[in-house]
Amino acid sequence: SAEQQEALRLYGRYLGLAFQLIDDLLDYQGDADTMGKNVGDDLAEGKPTLPLIYAIQHGAPEQAGLIKDAIRTGGLEQLEQIVEIVHDCGGLSYTVERAAEQTRLALDALAPVPASRYKDALHNLAEESLKRTH
């Protein structure tokens, strides 16, 4: 039905956002062997991910300036310090909370979809995506 199509569209949207937020988080706390990419790759590419944005908004002005400069230049010279700032400012926990929120929205969106093993699989996929480490 149209209602079920919309439910699945919303599920995909919210799950995709949750997945991206976890990916952003892993850029500051994962390890290269597990993830297949290096910690700080997003920063090296100048991507302003949610953990960085949160740290800019909640850190001291000099911390925010350091992060902004690193985003502009794509430099990793201060990576260790930036990871510490992101952690200390609560950027990682904030990102986890937002990812959990998006996962809940994805699961709630499935309400119009009738019970089936396929709906169960979508439910499990959302929950496992939130737990991923790579």
Coordinates of N, CA, C and O in Angstrom, one line a residue:
S1 N 0.8 -1.2 0.0 CA 0.0 0.0 0.0 C 0.9 1.2 0.0 O 2.1 1.2 0.3
A2 N 0.3 2.4 -0.3 CA 1.0 3.6 -0.3 C 1.6 3.9 1.1 O 2.7 4.5 1.3
E3 N 0.8 3.6 2.1 CA 1.2 3.8 3.5 C 2.4 3.0 3.8 O 3.4 3.5 4.5
Q4 N 2.4 1.8 3.4 CA 3.6 0.9 3.6 C 4.8 1.3 2.9 O 5.9 1.3 3.4
Q5 N 4.6 1.8 1.6 CA 5.7 2.3 0.8 C 6.4 3.5 1.5 O 7.6 3.6 1.6
E6 N 5.5 4.4 2.1 CA 6.0 5.6 2.8 C 6.8 5.1 4.0 O 7.8 5.7 4.4
A7 N 6.2 4.2 4.7 CA 6.9 3.6 5.9 C 8.3 3.1 5.6 O 9.2 3.4 6.3
L8 N 8.4 2.4 4.5 CA 9.7 1.8 4.1 C 10.6 2.9 3.7 O 11.8 2.8 3.9
R9 N 10.1 3.9 3.0 CA 10.9 5.0 2.6 C 11.5 5.7 3.8 O 12.7 6.0 3.9
L10 N 10.7 6.0 4.8 CA 11.1 6.6 6.0 C 12.1 5.8 6.8 O 13.1 6.2 7.3
Y11 N 11.8 4.5 6.8 CA 12.8 3.5 7.5 C 14.1 3.7 6.8 O 15.2 3.8 7.5
G12 N 14.2 3.6 5.5 CA 15.5 3.7 4.8 C 16.2 5.0 5.1 O 17.4 5.1 5.3
R13 N 15.4 6.1 5.1 CA 16.0 7.4 5.4 C 16.6 7.5 6.8 O 17.8 7.9 6.9
Y14 N 15.9 7.1 7.8 CA 16.3 7.1 9.2 C 17.5 6.2 9.4 O 18.5 6.5 10.1
L15 N 17.4 5.0 8.8 CA 18.5 4.0 9.0 C 19.7 4.5 8.3 O 20.8 4.4 8.9
G16 N 19.6 5.1 7.2 CA 20.8 5.7 6.5 C 21.5 6.8 7.3 O 22.7 6.8 7.4
L17 N 20.7 7.6 7.9 CA 21.2 8.7 8.8 C 21.9 8.1 10.0 O 23.0 8.5 10.3
A18 N 21.3 7.1 10.6 CA 21.9 6.4 11.8 C 23.2 5.8 11.3 O 24.2 5.9 12.1
F19 N 23.2 5.1 10.2 CA 24.5 4.4 9.7 C 25.6 5.5 9.5 O 26.7 5.2 9.9
Q20 N 25.2 6.6 8.9 CA 26.2 7.6 8.6 C 26.8 8.2 9.9 O 28.0 8.5 10.1
L21 N 25.9 8.4 10.9 CA 26.3 9.0 12.2 C 27.3 8.0 12.9 O 28.3 8.4 13.4
I22 N 27.0 6.7 12.8 CA 28.0 5.7 13.4 C 29.3 5.8 12.6 O 30.4 5.7 13.2
D23 N 29.2 5.9 11.3 CA 30.4 6.0 10.5 C 31.2 7.2 10.9 O 32.5 7.2 11.1
D24 N 30.6 8.4 11.2 CA 31.2 9.6 11.7 C 31.9 9.3 13.0 O 33.0 9.8 13.2
L25 N 31.2 8.6 13.9 CA 31.7 8.3 15.2 C 33.0 7.4 15.1 O 34.0 7.7 15.8
L26 N 32.9 6.4 14.2 CA 34.1 5.5 14.1 C 35.3 6.2 13.6 O 36.4 5.7 13.8
D27 N 35.2 7.3 12.9 CA 36.3 8.1 12.4 C 37.2 8.6 13.6 O 38.3 9.0 13.4
Y28 N 36.6 8.6 14.8 CA 37.3 9.2 16.0 C 37.5 8.2 17.1 O 38.2 8.5 18.1
Q29 N 37.0 7.0 16.9 CA 37.3 6.0 17.9 C 37.5 4.6 17.4 O 37.7 3.7 18.2
G30 N 37.5 4.4 16.1 CA 37.7 3.0 15.6 C 39.2 2.7 15.5 O 40.0 3.5 15.8
D31 N 39.4 1.6 14.9 CA 40.8 1.3 14.6 C 40.9 0.8 13.1 O 40.0 0.2 12.6
A32 N 42.0 1.1 12.5 CA 42.2 0.9 11.0 C 42.0 -0.5 10.6 O 41.4 -0.9 9.6
D33 N 42.5 -1.5 11.4 CA 42.5 -2.9 11.1 C 41.0 -3.4 11.0 O 40.6 -4.1 10.1
T34 N 40.2 -2.9 11.9 CA 38.8 -3.4 12.0 C 38.0 -2.7 11.0 O 37.1 -3.2 10.3
M35 N 38.2 -1.3 10.8 CA 37.3 -0.5 10.0 C 37.7 -0.5 8.5 O 36.8 -0.3 7.7
G36 N 38.9 -0.8 8.2 CA 39.3 -0.7 6.8 C 39.7 0.7 6.3 O 39.9 1.0 5.2
K37 N 39.7 1.6 7.3 CA 40.1 3.0 7.0 C 40.7 3.5 8.3 O 40.6 3.0 9.4
N38 N 41.5 4.5 8.1 CA 42.3 5.1 9.2 C 41.4 6.0 10.1 O 40.6 6.7 9.5
V39 N 41.7 6.1 11.4 CA 41.1 7.1 12.2 C 41.5 8.4 11.7 O 42.7 8.7 11.3
G40 N 40.6 9.3 11.5 CA 40.9 10.7 11.0 C 40.7 10.9 9.5 O 41.0 11.9 9.0
D41 N 40.3 9.8 8.8 CA 40.2 9.9 7.4 C 39.2 11.0 7.0 O 39.5 11.8 6.0
D42 N 38.1 11.1 7.7 CA 37.1 12.2 7.4 C 37.7 13.6 7.6 O 37.5 14.5 6.8
L43 N 38.4 13.7 8.7 CA 39.1 15.0 8.9 C 40.1 15.3 7.9 O 40.2 16.4 7.4
A44 N 40.9 14.3 7.5 CA 41.9 14.5 6.4 C 41.2 15.0 5.1 O 41.9 15.7 4.3
E45 N 40.0 14.5 4.9 CA 39.3 14.9 3.7 C 38.5 16.2 3.9 O 37.8 16.7 2.9
G46 N 38.6 16.8 5.0 CA 38.0 18.1 5.3 C 36.5 18.0 5.5 O 35.7 19.0 5.3
K47 N 36.0 16.8 5.9 CA 34.6 16.6 6.2 C 34.2 17.1 7.6 O 34.7 16.5 8.5
P48 N 33.3 18.0 7.7 CA 32.8 18.5 9.0 C 31.7 17.5 9.5 O 30.5 17.8 9.3
T49 N 32.1 16.5 10.2 CA 31.2 15.5 10.7 C 30.5 15.9 12.0 O 31.0 16.9 12.6
L50 N 29.5 15.3 12.4 CA 28.7 15.7 13.6 C 29.6 15.8 14.8 O 29.5 16.7 15.6
P51 N 30.5 14.8 15.1 CA 31.3 15.0 16.3 C 32.2 16.2 16.2 O 32.3 16.9 17.3
L52 N 32.7 16.6 15.1 CA 33.5 17.8 14.9 C 32.6 19.1 15.1 O 33.0 20.0 15.8
I53 N 31.4 19.1 14.5 CA 30.5 20.2 14.6 C 30.1 20.4 16.0 O 30.1 21.6 16.5
Y54 N 29.8 19.3 16.7 CA 29.4 19.5 18.2 C 30.6 20.0 19.0 O 30.4 20.9 19.8
A55 N 31.8 19.6 18.7 CA 33.0 20.0 19.5 C 33.2 21.5 19.2 O 33.6 22.3 20.1
I56 N 33.0 21.9 17.9 CA 33.2 23.3 17.6 C 32.2 24.2 18.4 O 32.5 25.3 18.9
Q57 N 30.9 23.7 18.5 CA 29.9 24.5 19.1 C 30.0 24.5 20.7 O 29.6 25.4 21.3
H58 N 30.7 23.4 21.2 CA 30.7 23.3 22.7 C 32.1 23.4 23.3 O 32.2 23.4 24.5
G59 N 33.1 23.5 22.5 CA 34.5 23.6 23.0 C 34.8 25.1 23.2 O 34.1 26.0 22.9
A60 N 36.0 25.2 23.8 CA 36.5 26.6 24.0 C 36.8 27.2 22.6 O 37.1 26.5 21.7
P61 N 36.9 28.5 22.5 CA 37.2 29.2 21.3 C 38.5 28.7 20.6 O 38.5 28.5 19.4
E62 N 39.5 28.5 21.4 CA 40.8 28.0 20.8 C 40.6 26.5 20.3 O 41.2 26.2 19.2
Q63 N 39.8 25.7 20.9 CA 39.6 24.4 20.5 C 38.8 24.4 19.2 O 39.1 23.7 18.2
A64 N 37.7 25.2 19.1 CA 36.9 25.4 17.9 C 37.8 25.8 16.7 O 37.7 25.3 15.6
G65 N 38.7 26.8 17.0 CA 39.6 27.3 16.0 C 40.5 26.2 15.5 O 40.7 26.1 14.2
L66 N 41.0 25.4 16.3 CA 41.9 24.3 15.9 C 41.2 23.3 15.0 O 41.7 22.9 14.0
I67 N 40.0 23.0 15.4 CA 39.2 22.1 14.6 C 38.8 22.7 13.2 O 39.0 22.0 12.2
K68 N 38.4 23.9 13.2 CA 38.1 24.6 12.0 C 39.3 24.6 11.0 O 39.1 24.4 9.8
D69 N 40.4 25.0 11.6 CA 41.7 25.0 10.8 C 42.0 23.6 10.2 O 42.3 23.5 9.0
A70 N 41.8 22.6 11.0 CA 42.1 21.2 10.5 C 41.1 20.8 9.4 O 41.5 20.2 8.4
I71 N 39.8 21.2 9.5 CA 38.8 20.9 8.5 C 39.2 21.7 7.2 O 39.2 21.1 6.1
R72 N 39.6 22.9 7.3 CA 40.0 23.7 6.1 C 41.2 23.1 5.4 O 41.2 23.1 4.2
T73 N 42.2 22.7 6.2 CA 43.4 22.3 5.6 C 43.5 20.8 5.3 O 44.3 20.3 4.6
G74 N 42.5 20.0 6.0 CA 42.6 18.6 5.8 C 43.8 18.0 6.5 O 44.2 16.9 6.2
G75 N 44.3 18.7 7.5 CA 45.6 18.3 8.1 C 45.3 17.4 9.3 O 44.3 17.5 10.0
L76 N 46.2 16.4 9.5 CA 46.1 15.5 10.6 C 47.1 15.7 11.7 O 47.3 14.9 12.6
E77 N 47.9 16.8 11.5 CA 49.0 17.1 12.5 C 48.5 17.1 13.9 O 49.2 16.8 14.8
Q78 N 47.3 17.6 14.1 CA 46.7 17.8 15.5 C 45.6 16.7 15.8 O 44.8 16.9 16.6
L79 N 45.6 15.6 15.0 CA 44.6 14.6 15.2 C 44.4 14.1 16.6 O 43.3 14.1 17.1
E80 N 45.5 13.8 17.3 CA 45.3 13.3 18.6 C 44.6 14.3 19.5 O 43.8 14.0 20.3
Q81 N 45.0 15.6 19.4 CA 44.4 16.7 20.2 C 43.0 16.9 19.8 O 42.1 17.1 20.7
I82 N 42.7 16.8 18.5 CA 41.3 16.9 18.1 C 40.4 15.8 18.6 O 39.3 16.0 19.1
V83 N 40.9 14.6 18.5 CA 40.1 13.4 19.1 C 39.9 13.7 20.5 O 38.7 13.4 21.0
E84 N 40.8 14.1 21.3 CA 40.7 14.4 22.7 C 39.6 15.5 22.9 O 38.7 15.4 23.8
I85 N 39.6 16.5 22.1 CA 38.7 17.6 22.2 C 37.3 17.1 22.0 O 36.3 17.4 22.7
V86 N 37.1 16.3 20.9 CA 35.8 15.8 20.5 C 35.3 14.9 21.6 O 34.1 15.0 22.0
H87 N 36.1 14.1 22.2 CA 35.7 13.2 23.3 C 35.4 14.1 24.5 O 34.3 13.9 25.1
D88 N 36.2 15.0 24.9 CA 36.0 15.8 26.1 C 34.8 16.7 26.0 O 34.1 16.9 27.1
C89 N 34.5 17.2 24.9 CA 33.3 18.1 24.7 C 32.0 17.3 24.6 O 30.9 17.9 24.6
G90 N 32.1 16.0 24.5 CA 30.9 15.1 24.5 C 30.4 14.9 23.0 O 29.3 14.4 22.8
G91 N 31.2 15.2 22.1 CA 30.8 15.0 20.7 C 30.6 13.6 20.3 O 29.7 13.3 19.5
L92 N 31.3 12.6 20.9 CA 31.1 11.2 20.6 C 29.8 10.7 21.2 O 29.0 10.1 20.5
S93 N 29.5 11.0 22.5 CA 28.3 10.6 23.1 C 27.1 11.2 22.4 O 26.0 10.6 22.3
Y94 N 27.2 12.5 22.0 CA 26.1 13.2 21.4 C 25.8 12.5 20.0 O 24.6 12.3 19.7
T95 N 26.8 12.1 19.3 CA 26.6 11.4 18.0 C 26.0 10.1 18.2 O 25.1 9.7 17.5
V96 N 26.4 9.3 19.3 CA 25.7 8.1 19.6 C 24.2 8.3 19.9 O 23.4 7.5 19.4
E97 N 24.0 9.3 20.6 CA 22.5 9.6 21.0 C 21.7 9.9 19.7 O 20.6 9.5 19.6
R98 N 22.3 10.7 18.8 CA 21.6 11.0 17.6 C 21.4 9.8 16.7 O 20.4 9.6 16.1
A99 N 22.4 8.9 16.7 CA 22.3 7.7 15.9 C 21.2 6.8 16.5 O 20.4 6.2 15.8
A100 N 21.1 6.7 17.8 CA 20.1 5.9 18.5 C 18.7 6.5 18.2 O 17.8 5.8 18.0
E101 N 18.6 7.8 18.2 CA 17.4 8.5 17.9 C 16.9 8.2 16.5 O 15.7 7.8 16.2
Q102 N 17.8 8.2 15.5 CA 17.5 7.9 14.1 C 17.1 6.4 14.0 O 16.2 6.1 13.2
T103 N 17.7 5.6 14.7 CA 17.4 4.1 14.7 C 16.0 3.9 15.3 O 15.2 3.2 14.7
R104 N 15.6 4.6 16.3 CA 14.3 4.5 16.9 C 13.2 5.0 15.9 O 12.2 4.4 15.7
L105 N 13.6 6.1 15.2 CA 12.6 6.6 14.2 C 12.5 5.6 13.1 O 11.4 5.4 12.6
A106 N 13.6 5.0 12.7 CA 13.5 3.9 11.6 C 12.6 2.8 12.1 O 11.7 2.3 11.3
L107 N 12.8 2.3 13.3 CA 11.9 1.2 13.8 C 10.5 1.7 13.9 O 9.6 0.9 13.6
D108 N 10.2 2.9 14.4 CA 8.9 3.4 14.6 C 8.2 3.5 13.2 O 7.0 3.3 13.1
A109 N 9.0 3.8 12.2 CA 8.4 4.0 10.8 C 7.8 2.7 10.3 O 7.0 2.7 9.4
L110 N 8.3 1.6 10.8 CA 7.9 0.3 10.3 C 6.5 -0.1 10.8 O 6.0 -1.2 10.4
A111 N 5.9 0.7 11.7 CA 4.6 0.3 12.3 C 3.5 -0.1 11.3 O 2.8 -1.1 11.5
P112 N 3.4 0.6 10.2 CA 2.3 0.2 9.2 C 2.6 -1.1 8.4 O 1.8 -1.6 7.7
V113 N 3.9 -1.6 8.5 CA 4.3 -2.8 7.8 C 3.8 -4.0 8.6 O 4.1 -4.1 9.8
P114 N 3.1 -4.9 7.9 CA 2.6 -6.1 8.6 C 3.7 -7.0 9.1 O 4.8 -7.0 8.5
A115 N 3.5 -7.7 10.2 CA 4.5 -8.6 10.8 C 4.9 -9.7 9.7 O 4.0 -10.2 9.1
S116 N 6.2 -9.9 9.6 CA 6.7 -10.9 8.7 C 8.1 -11.1 9.1 O 8.7 -10.3 9.8
R117 N 8.7 -12.1 8.5 CA 10.1 -12.4 8.7 C 10.9 -11.2 8.0 O 12.0 -10.9 8.5
Y118 N 10.4 -10.6 7.0 CA 11.1 -9.5 6.4 C 11.1 -8.2 7.3 O 12.1 -7.5 7.4
K119 N 10.0 -8.0 7.9 CA 9.9 -6.9 8.9 C 10.9 -7.2 10.0 O 11.6 -6.3 10.5
D120 N 10.9 -8.4 10.5 CA 11.9 -8.8 11.6 C 13.3 -8.5 11.1 O 14.1 -8.1 11.9
A121 N 13.6 -8.9 9.9 CA 15.0 -8.7 9.3 C 15.3 -7.2 9.3 O 16.4 -6.8 9.6
L122 N 14.4 -6.3 8.9 CA 14.6 -4.9 8.9 C 14.8 -4.4 10.3 O 15.7 -3.5 10.5
H123 N 14.1 -4.9 11.2 CA 14.2 -4.5 12.6 C 15.6 -4.9 13.1 O 16.3 -4.1 13.7
N124 N 16.0 -6.1 12.8 CA 17.4 -6.6 13.3 C 18.5 -5.8 12.6 O 19.5 -5.5 13.2
L125 N 18.3 -5.5 11.3 CA 19.3 -4.7 10.6 C 19.5 -3.3 11.3 O 20.6 -2.9 11.5
A126 N 18.4 -2.7 11.7 CA 18.5 -1.4 12.3 C 19.3 -1.5 13.6 O 20.1 -0.7 13.9
E127 N 18.9 -2.5 14.4 CA 19.5 -2.7 15.7 C 21.0 -3.0 15.6 O 21.9 -2.5 16.3
E128 N 21.4 -3.8 14.6 CA 22.8 -4.2 14.4 C 23.6 -3.1 13.9 O 24.8 -2.9 14.2
S129 N 23.0 -2.3 13.0 CA 23.7 -1.1 12.5 C 24.1 -0.2 13.6 O 25.2 0.4 13.5
L130 N 23.3 0.0 14.6 CA 23.7 0.9 15.7 C 24.9 0.3 16.5 O 25.6 1.1 17.1
K131 N 25.0 -1.0 16.5 CA 26.1 -1.6 17.3 C 27.4 -1.8 16.5 O 28.4 -2.2 17.1
R132 N 27.4 -1.5 15.2 CA 28.6 -1.8 14.4 C 29.8 -1.1 14.9 O 29.8 0.0 15.4
T133 N 30.9 -1.8 14.6 CA 32.3 -1.2 14.9 C 33.1 -1.0 13.7 O 34.3 -0.7 13.8
H134 N 32.6 -1.3 12.5 CA 33.3 -1.0 11.3 C 32.4 -0.9 10.1 O 31.2 -1.2 10.2

